[in-house]
Amino acid sequence: MHVRLLTGSVAAVCLMSLSLTGGQIASAAPHTSDAPLAARVVTYDASGSAEFKSAVDRGAAIWNESVDAVELRPVATGQRANIRVLADNGWPRALPTTLGNGTVYIGRQAVDQGYNTIRISAHELGHILGLPDRKPGPCSSLMSGSSAGTSCTNPYPNAAEKAEVEGNFGGELAGRAPAVRAGVIVD
């Protein structure tokens, strides 16, 4: 009983002293339906993506064309990128750390087998944006990855994938770790 009373008193004193010292608790203006939310900018560094740089840039552009809540931009010189994109001789994969952050590998193994580089780039960036693999899946699903086969060159997310990314970045969820972050996502 005494602890509860003491805790409540301390909280009240803190709030009163904050207002007396000129500090105020500010609230954001309420969101109106005709004022769109600003897109969250996520930067990427494709300098280590070797021969796949143009495919990475195109994959980012596809996401920018497809969703409004997040914008992928090349990192400015001297800045740290949210996403590092690297080329290697393995299979393509993404290592998300938190939503909008991580490392993407554009693996030459899949490219050598005939998979489309732009689809690979858009797919792996999709993991960083919080999307899991959806295997097996049709070519119309970007996140079906390699299960759609080498003849599939569709680099565009479908309506459900777009909606999921919009939801991931549309408000309180921004900054949250994606559900797919546990380990490496290998496609």
PDB file of C-alpha atoms in Angstrom:
ATOM      1  CA  MET A   1       0.000   0.000   0.000  1.00  0.00           C
ATOM      2  CA  HIS A   2       2.779   2.434   0.963  1.00  0.00           C
ATOM      3  CA  VAL A   3       4.763   1.591  -2.162  1.00  0.00           C
ATOM      4  CA  ARG A   4       1.770   2.254  -4.413  1.00  0.00           C
ATOM      5  CA  LEU A   5       1.070   5.584  -2.706  1.00  0.00           C
ATOM      6  CA  LEU A   6       4.735   6.581  -2.909  1.00  0.00           C
ATOM      7  CA  THR A   7       4.956   5.598  -6.609  1.00  0.00           C
ATOM      8  CA  GLY A   8       1.831   7.586  -7.461  1.00  0.00           C
ATOM      9  CA  SER A   9       3.146  10.620  -5.578  1.00  0.00           C
ATOM     10  CA  VAL A  10       6.511  10.484  -7.338  1.00  0.00           C
ATOM     11  CA  ALA A  11       4.796  10.285 -10.729  1.00  0.00           C
ATOM     12  CA  ALA A  12       2.583  13.265  -9.918  1.00  0.00           C
ATOM     13  CA  VAL A  13       5.556  15.335  -8.743  1.00  0.00           C
ATOM     14  CA  CYS A  14       7.487  14.486 -11.930  1.00  0.00           C
ATOM     15  CA  LEU A  15       4.588  15.547 -14.150  1.00  0.00           C
ATOM     16  CA  MET A  16       4.073  18.794 -12.229  1.00  0.00           C
ATOM     17  CA  SER A  17       7.768  19.661 -12.254  1.00  0.00           C
ATOM     18  CA  LEU A  18       7.910  19.004 -16.017  1.00  0.00           C
ATOM     19  CA  SER A  19       5.142  21.505 -16.638  1.00  0.00           C
ATOM     20  CA  LEU A  20       6.708  24.045 -14.261  1.00  0.00           C
ATOM     21  CA  THR A  21      10.079  23.860 -16.026  1.00  0.00           C
ATOM     22  CA  GLY A  22       8.505  24.694 -19.361  1.00  0.00           C
ATOM     23  CA  GLY A  23       8.497  21.178 -20.775  1.00  0.00           C
ATOM     24  CA  GLN A  24       5.360  20.174 -22.540  1.00  0.00           C
ATOM     25  CA  ILE A  25       4.147  16.942 -23.908  1.00  0.00           C
ATOM     26  CA  ALA A  26       3.394  17.551 -27.551  1.00  0.00           C
ATOM     27  CA  SER A  27       1.032  15.432 -29.543  1.00  0.00           C
ATOM     28  CA  ALA A  28       1.119  15.016 -33.282  1.00  0.00           C
ATOM     29  CA  ALA A  29      -1.637  16.466 -35.383  1.00  0.00           C
ATOM     30  CA  PRO A  30      -4.304  13.865 -36.009  1.00  0.00           C
ATOM     31  CA  HIS A  31      -4.083  12.083 -39.348  1.00  0.00           C
ATOM     32  CA  THR A  32      -6.866  13.035 -41.709  1.00  0.00           C
ATOM     33  CA  SER A  33      -7.994  10.717 -44.452  1.00  0.00           C
ATOM     34  CA  ASP A  34      -7.187  13.237 -47.196  1.00  0.00           C
ATOM     35  CA  ALA A  35      -3.611  13.846 -45.978  1.00  0.00           C
ATOM     36  CA  PRO A  36      -1.429  10.896 -47.018  1.00  0.00           C
ATOM     37  CA  LEU A  37       1.266   9.598 -44.698  1.00  0.00           C
ATOM     38  CA  ALA A  38       4.803  10.345 -45.807  1.00  0.00           C
ATOM     39  CA  ALA A  39       6.752   7.397 -47.136  1.00  0.00           C
ATOM     40  CA  ARG A  40       9.480   5.987 -44.935  1.00  0.00           C
ATOM     41  CA  VAL A  41      12.791   6.247 -46.794  1.00  0.00           C
ATOM     42  CA  VAL A  42      14.989   3.152 -46.734  1.00  0.00           C
ATOM     43  CA  THR A  43      18.417   3.525 -48.308  1.00  0.00           C
ATOM     44  CA  TYR A  44      20.366   0.812 -50.067  1.00  0.00           C
ATOM     45  CA  ASP A  45      24.002   0.470 -51.075  1.00  0.00           C
ATOM     46  CA  ALA A  46      24.444  -1.533 -54.280  1.00  0.00           C
ATOM     47  CA  SER A  47      28.147  -0.708 -54.690  1.00  0.00           C
ATOM     48  CA  GLY A  48      29.038  -4.310 -53.817  1.00  0.00           C
ATOM     49  CA  SER A  49      26.526  -5.862 -56.186  1.00  0.00           C
ATOM     50  CA  ALA A  50      29.004  -5.977 -59.110  1.00  0.00           C
ATOM     51  CA  GLU A  51      27.357  -6.870 -62.422  1.00  0.00           C
ATOM     52  CA  PHE A  52      23.915  -6.857 -60.777  1.00  0.00           C
ATOM     53  CA  LYS A  53      23.811  -3.134 -59.866  1.00  0.00           C
ATOM     54  CA  SER A  54      21.329  -2.203 -62.605  1.00  0.00           C
ATOM     55  CA  ALA A  55      19.101  -5.164 -61.609  1.00  0.00           C
ATOM     56  CA  VAL A  56      19.189  -4.008 -57.983  1.00  0.00           C
ATOM     57  CA  ASP A  57      18.304  -0.447 -58.986  1.00  0.00           C
ATOM     58  CA  ARG A  58      15.430  -1.773 -61.115  1.00  0.00           C
ATOM     59  CA  GLY A  59      14.204  -4.026 -58.271  1.00  0.00           C
ATOM     60  CA  ALA A  60      14.149  -1.007 -55.934  1.00  0.00           C
ATOM     61  CA  ALA A  61      12.328   1.060 -58.589  1.00  0.00           C
ATOM     62  CA  ILE A  62       9.694  -1.679 -58.918  1.00  0.00           C
ATOM     63  CA  TRP A  63       8.992  -1.510 -55.180  1.00  0.00           C
ATOM     64  CA  ASN A  64       8.812   2.288 -55.390  1.00  0.00           C
ATOM     65  CA  GLU A  65       6.256   1.992 -58.210  1.00  0.00           C
ATOM     66  CA  SER A  66       4.272  -0.619 -56.284  1.00  0.00           C
ATOM     67  CA  VAL A  67       3.911   0.809 -52.756  1.00  0.00           C
ATOM     68  CA  ASP A  68       3.502   4.222 -51.124  1.00  0.00           C
ATOM     69  CA  ALA A  69       4.469   3.645 -47.485  1.00  0.00           C
ATOM     70  CA  VAL A  70       8.170   3.022 -48.135  1.00  0.00           C
ATOM     71  CA  GLU A  71      10.641   4.402 -50.658  1.00  0.00           C
ATOM     72  CA  LEU A  72      13.910   2.682 -51.532  1.00  0.00           C
ATOM     73  CA  ARG A  73      16.680   5.136 -52.409  1.00  0.00           C
ATOM     74  CA  PRO A  74      20.359   4.711 -53.207  1.00  0.00           C
ATOM     75  CA  VAL A  75      22.436   5.793 -50.215  1.00  0.00           C
ATOM     76  CA  ALA A  76      24.139   9.186 -50.389  1.00  0.00           C
ATOM     77  CA  THR A  77      27.928   9.312 -50.324  1.00  0.00           C
ATOM     78  CA  GLY A  78      29.219   9.186 -46.769  1.00  0.00           C
ATOM     79  CA  GLN A  79      25.939   7.874 -45.348  1.00  0.00           C
ATOM     80  CA  ARG A  80      25.267   4.451 -43.889  1.00  0.00           C
ATOM     81  CA  ALA A  81      22.707   2.416 -45.838  1.00  0.00           C
ATOM     82  CA  ASN A  82      19.808   0.494 -44.331  1.00  0.00           C
ATOM     83  CA  ILE A  83      20.351  -2.291 -46.884  1.00  0.00           C
ATOM     84  CA  ARG A  84      23.659  -3.572 -48.220  1.00  0.00           C
ATOM     85  CA  VAL A  85      23.453  -5.478 -51.492  1.00  0.00           C
ATOM     86  CA  LEU A  86      26.328  -7.786 -52.372  1.00  0.00           C
ATOM     87  CA  ALA A  87      27.116 -10.211 -55.176  1.00  0.00           C
ATOM     88  CA  ASP A  88      28.585 -13.615 -54.441  1.00  0.00           C
ATOM     89  CA  ASN A  89      28.818 -17.076 -55.989  1.00  0.00           C
ATOM     90  CA  GLY A  90      26.184 -18.680 -53.735  1.00  0.00           C
ATOM     91  CA  TRP A  91      22.414 -18.797 -53.894  1.00  0.00           C
ATOM     92  CA  PRO A  92      20.471 -15.497 -53.512  1.00  0.00           C
ATOM     93  CA  ARG A  93      19.459 -14.755 -49.947  1.00  0.00           C
ATOM     94  CA  ALA A  94      18.478 -11.988 -47.562  1.00  0.00           C
ATOM     95  CA  LEU A  95      19.518 -11.460 -43.969  1.00  0.00           C
ATOM     96  CA  PRO A  96      16.986  -9.022 -42.492  1.00  0.00           C
ATOM     97  CA  THR A  97      17.901  -7.512 -39.127  1.00  0.00           C
ATOM     98  CA  THR A  98      14.882  -5.281 -38.516  1.00  0.00           C
ATOM     99  CA  LEU A  99      12.143  -4.111 -40.837  1.00  0.00           C
ATOM    100  CA  GLY A 100      13.802  -2.159 -43.659  1.00  0.00           C
ATOM    101  CA  ASN A 101      17.337  -3.163 -42.642  1.00  0.00           C
ATOM    102  CA  GLY A 102      19.661  -5.997 -43.552  1.00  0.00           C
ATOM    103  CA  THR A 103      21.888  -7.507 -46.215  1.00  0.00           C
ATOM    104  CA  VAL A 104      20.918  -8.956 -49.584  1.00  0.00           C
ATOM    105  CA  TYR A 105      23.111 -11.311 -51.589  1.00  0.00           C
ATOM    106  CA  ILE A 106      22.490 -11.601 -55.324  1.00  0.00           C
ATOM    107  CA  GLY A 107      23.942 -15.074 -55.814  1.00  0.00           C
ATOM    108  CA  ARG A 108      25.436 -16.027 -59.135  1.00  0.00           C
ATOM    109  CA  GLN A 109      24.394 -19.662 -58.672  1.00  0.00           C
ATOM    110  CA  ALA A 110      20.739 -18.863 -59.437  1.00  0.00           C
ATOM    111  CA  VAL A 111      21.701 -16.518 -62.267  1.00  0.00           C
ATOM    112  CA  ASP A 112      23.882 -19.257 -63.797  1.00  0.00           C
ATOM    113  CA  GLN A 113      20.863 -21.588 -63.609  1.00  0.00           C
ATOM    114  CA  GLY A 114      18.790 -19.094 -65.598  1.00  0.00           C
ATOM    115  CA  TYR A 115      16.833 -17.136 -62.973  1.00  0.00           C
ATOM    116  CA  ASN A 116      16.042 -13.509 -63.826  1.00  0.00           C
ATOM    117  CA  THR A 117      18.276 -10.974 -62.036  1.00  0.00           C
ATOM    118  CA  ILE A 118      15.598  -8.299 -61.665  1.00  0.00           C
ATOM    119  CA  ARG A 119      13.134 -10.818 -60.175  1.00  0.00           C
ATOM    120  CA  ILE A 120      15.863 -11.998 -57.793  1.00  0.00           C
ATOM    121  CA  SER A 121      16.608  -8.410 -56.727  1.00  0.00           C
ATOM    122  CA  ALA A 122      12.961  -7.459 -56.190  1.00  0.00           C
ATOM    123  CA  HIS A 123      12.311 -10.741 -54.351  1.00  0.00           C
ATOM    124  CA  GLU A 124      15.262 -10.344 -51.962  1.00  0.00           C
ATOM    125  CA  LEU A 125      14.383  -6.693 -51.302  1.00  0.00           C
ATOM    126  CA  GLY A 126      10.876  -7.973 -50.495  1.00  0.00           C
ATOM    127  CA  HIS A 127      12.382  -9.960 -47.614  1.00  0.00           C
ATOM    128  CA  ILE A 128      13.966  -6.798 -46.212  1.00  0.00           C
ATOM    129  CA  LEU A 129      10.539  -5.149 -46.485  1.00  0.00           C
ATOM    130  CA  GLY A 130       9.125  -7.900 -44.260  1.00  0.00           C
ATOM    131  CA  LEU A 131       7.815 -10.512 -46.696  1.00  0.00           C
ATOM    132  CA  PRO A 132       8.410 -14.258 -46.248  1.00  0.00           C
ATOM    133  CA  ASP A 133       8.897 -16.831 -48.984  1.00  0.00           C
ATOM    134  CA  ARG A 134       5.659 -18.295 -50.315  1.00  0.00           C
ATOM    135  CA  LYS A 135       6.683 -21.627 -51.783  1.00  0.00           C
ATOM    136  CA  PRO A 136       5.551 -23.293 -53.834  1.00  0.00           C
ATOM    137  CA  GLY A 137       3.880 -20.516 -55.660  1.00  0.00           C
ATOM    138  CA  PRO A 138       2.881 -19.230 -59.064  1.00  0.00           C
ATOM    139  CA  CYS A 139       4.888 -16.798 -61.175  1.00  0.00           C
ATOM    140  CA  SER A 140       2.359 -14.084 -60.282  1.00  0.00           C
ATOM    141  CA  SER A 141       3.692 -14.165 -56.705  1.00  0.00           C
ATOM    142  CA  LEU A 142       7.061 -12.414 -56.439  1.00  0.00           C
ATOM    143  CA  MET A 143       7.706 -14.118 -53.118  1.00  0.00           C
ATOM    144  CA  SER A 144       7.291 -17.578 -54.663  1.00  0.00           C
ATOM    145  CA  GLY A 145      10.932 -17.124 -55.642  1.00  0.00           C
ATOM    146  CA  SER A 146      12.643 -20.019 -57.341  1.00  0.00           C
ATOM    147  CA  SER A 147       9.594 -22.311 -57.052  1.00  0.00           C
ATOM    148  CA  ALA A 148       8.068 -20.461 -60.032  1.00  0.00           C
ATOM    149  CA  GLY A 149      10.875 -21.785 -62.252  1.00  0.00           C
ATOM    150  CA  THR A 150      13.476 -20.210 -64.493  1.00  0.00           C
ATOM    151  CA  SER A 151      10.922 -19.261 -67.131  1.00  0.00           C
ATOM    152  CA  CYS A 152       9.288 -16.853 -64.662  1.00  0.00           C
ATOM    153  CA  THR A 153      10.604 -13.324 -65.111  1.00  0.00           C
ATOM    154  CA  ASN A 154       7.838 -11.440 -63.255  1.00  0.00           C
ATOM    155  CA  PRO A 155       9.574  -8.941 -60.907  1.00  0.00           C
ATOM    156  CA  TYR A 156       6.356  -7.314 -59.620  1.00  0.00           C
ATOM    157  CA  PRO A 157       4.691  -7.998 -56.271  1.00  0.00           C
ATOM    158  CA  ASN A 158       1.057  -9.069 -56.416  1.00  0.00           C
ATOM    159  CA  ALA A 159      -1.747  -7.193 -54.645  1.00  0.00           C
ATOM    160  CA  ALA A 160      -1.423  -9.187 -51.410  1.00  0.00           C
ATOM    161  CA  GLU A 161       2.356  -8.645 -51.273  1.00  0.00           C
ATOM    162  CA  LYS A 162       1.920  -4.904 -51.882  1.00  0.00           C
ATOM    163  CA  ALA A 163      -0.730  -4.687 -49.161  1.00  0.00           C
ATOM    164  CA  GLU A 164       1.495  -6.523 -46.689  1.00  0.00           C
ATOM    165  CA  VAL A 165       4.406  -4.127 -47.281  1.00  0.00           C
ATOM    166  CA  GLU A 166       2.037  -1.149 -46.992  1.00  0.00           C
ATOM    167  CA  GLY A 167       0.854  -2.559 -43.674  1.00  0.00           C
ATOM    168  CA  ASN A 168       4.395  -3.211 -42.481  1.00  0.00           C
ATOM    169  CA  PHE A 169       5.405   0.418 -43.029  1.00  0.00           C
ATOM    170  CA  GLY A 170       2.074   2.129 -42.471  1.00  0.00           C
ATOM    171  CA  GLY A 171       2.300   3.424 -38.913  1.00  0.00           C
ATOM    172  CA  GLU A 172       3.270   1.847 -35.618  1.00  0.00           C
ATOM    173  CA  LEU A 173       4.764  -1.202 -37.324  1.00  0.00           C
ATOM    174  CA  ALA A 174       7.683   0.756 -38.825  1.00  0.00           C
ATOM    175  CA  GLY A 175      10.936  -0.251 -37.176  1.00  0.00           C
ATOM    176  CA  ARG A 176       9.610  -3.593 -35.979  1.00  0.00           C
ATOM    177  CA  ALA A 177      11.600  -6.674 -36.843  1.00  0.00           C
ATOM    178  CA  PRO A 178       9.980  -8.671 -39.649  1.00  0.00           C
ATOM    179  CA  ALA A 179       8.611 -12.099 -38.929  1.00  0.00           C
ATOM    180  CA  VAL A 180      11.126 -13.567 -41.368  1.00  0.00           C
ATOM    181  CA  ARG A 181      14.184 -12.302 -39.521  1.00  0.00           C
ATOM    182  CA  ALA A 182      15.017 -15.533 -37.738  1.00  0.00           C
ATOM    183  CA  GLY A 183      18.070 -16.640 -39.684  1.00  0.00           C
ATOM    184  CA  VAL A 184      18.952 -16.453 -43.324  1.00  0.00           C
ATOM    185  CA  ILE A 185      16.240 -16.452 -45.924  1.00  0.00           C
ATOM    186  CA  VAL A 186      17.511 -18.594 -48.765  1.00  0.00           C
ATOM    187  CA  ASP A 187      15.488 -18.805 -51.926  1.00  0.00           C
TER     188      ASP A 187
END
